Amino acid sequence: MDLSVIIPIYNEEVNIPTLYARLRSVLDAMHLRCEYIFINDGSRDRSLELIQDLAARETDVRYINFSRNFGHQIAVTAGLDLSTGEAVVIIDADLQDPPELIPQLYHKLQQGFEVVYAKRRSRQGESAAKKFTAKLFYRILASITHISIPVDTGDFRIVSRKVVDALKQMPEQNKFIRGQISWIGYRQTYVEYDRAERAGGETGYTYRKMIRLALDGITGFSDVPLKVATVSGFVVSGLAFLVMLYTLYARFVAGDYQPGWASLMVSILFLGGVQLIAIGIIGEYLARLSANVRRRPLYIISDTNIPVPELTRVP
Ligand code: UDP
Ligand code: MG
């Protein structure tokens, strides 16, 4: 197998026919041995039916049907686990990632790179809030981690079998695939493109899922937040010490003291806030630690037309 295309699907019934047609015409023109892997991530519409129809008609279409919605990153992971291609493309189903870019990605990969990611030159049809938060997130992450995770890139990319094999050795529960791929290293490069609007349907990424992905990215690839908690603890304690000296001075030397309601309230609220933030940060790491200790399988497959020995994967 030369090329596997991994397509996570969550309520994409309106996009699947066009997506498949466009992918097919691009890949047919490349004259490679290809497989299409659709992962149905607990869709509540007719997506599963559509991809099962495709799989029944075409021998190179595979599907993986999850037992429920496990999330985009896990869906992509399942696709990577069960892919067999020498090169693997990860692409969104909503046509925001143009299939027509795949030959370019593939061509670059053939020049001796192990990863070619697609970098967004511009993005259309997304709310200002989403663009702003995404930009902010990529830059914060870049500034607090040692590995260089490229800014303004999603998971649309092509990777070699070497990279897939390396990814399979990374058992973390909280996946942030673009970070993991950066962590792996090798020669990486990019191709720029203009990100289109979602062709139809609605985004499956709610703000809740986005915040979770952002926290997975940060906690998975940086300890800086923990250090910030520690440092702010020291800074606040230092300030508190100075205030204490002043209080003692005012009480015993200057004799100039008042029943200080305002200052008490301010310091209690401030200290309480700092402590809660610090505990919250520790909690985020701890929650992920405990998820990894449980060692549950990352996903449960309800059915698939790919022959696999076991239907689940234990890290
Ligand atoms: N997706 C998924 N599971 C989810 C949410 C999304 O498999 O829980 C898929 C979705 O079908 C699409 C891709 O992940 O192929 C990207 O999602 P979406 O376009 O909704 O995200 P956005 O582009 O708005 O960030
Ligand atoms: Mg999208």
Coordinates of C-alpha atoms and ligand atoms in Angstrom, one line a residue, residues 8-10 12 41 69 71-72 75 92-94 96 130 195 198 203-205 209, ligand 1:
P8 CA -12.4 11.3 11.0
I9 CA -16.2 11.6 10.7
Y10 CA -18.6 13.2 13.1
E12 CA -20.7 14.8 8.2
D41 CA -16.7 8.8 15.7
N69 CA -18.0 9.7 20.3
G71 CA -13.2 12.8 19.9
H72 CA -11.3 13.8 16.8
A75 CA -10.5 8.9 15.8
D92 CA -10.8 16.7 7.8
A93 CA -14.1 15.6 6.3
D94 CA -15.6 19.0 6.0
Q96 CA -11.8 22.8 4.9
K130 CA -12.3 31.3 16.8
R195 CA -8.2 27.2 4.4
R198 CA -16.7 24.3 6.0
T203 CA -18.5 22.1 13.4
G204 CA -18.2 19.2 15.7
Y205 CA -15.7 21.1 17.8
K209 CA -13.8 20.2 23.0
Ligands
UDP1 N1 -14.6 15.2 14.3 C1 -14.6 14.0 15.0 N2 -15.0 13.9 16.3 C2 -15.4 15.0 17.0 C3 -15.4 16.2 16.3 C4 -15.0 16.3 15.0 O1 -14.2 13.0 14.4 O2 -15.8 14.8 18.1 C5 -14.1 15.3 12.9 C6 -15.0 16.1 12.0 O3 -15.9 15.2 11.4 C7 -14.0 16.6 11.0 C8 -12.8 16.9 11.8 O4 -12.9 16.1 13.0 O5 -13.7 15.7 10.0 C9 -12.6 18.3 12.2 O6 -13.8 18.8 12.9 P1 -14.5 20.2 12.6 O7 -14.4 20.5 11.2 O8 -15.8 20.1 13.2 O9 -13.6 21.2 13.5 P2 -13.2 22.7 13.1 O10 -12.7 22.7 11.7 O11 -14.4 23.4 13.2 O12 -12.1 23.0 14.1

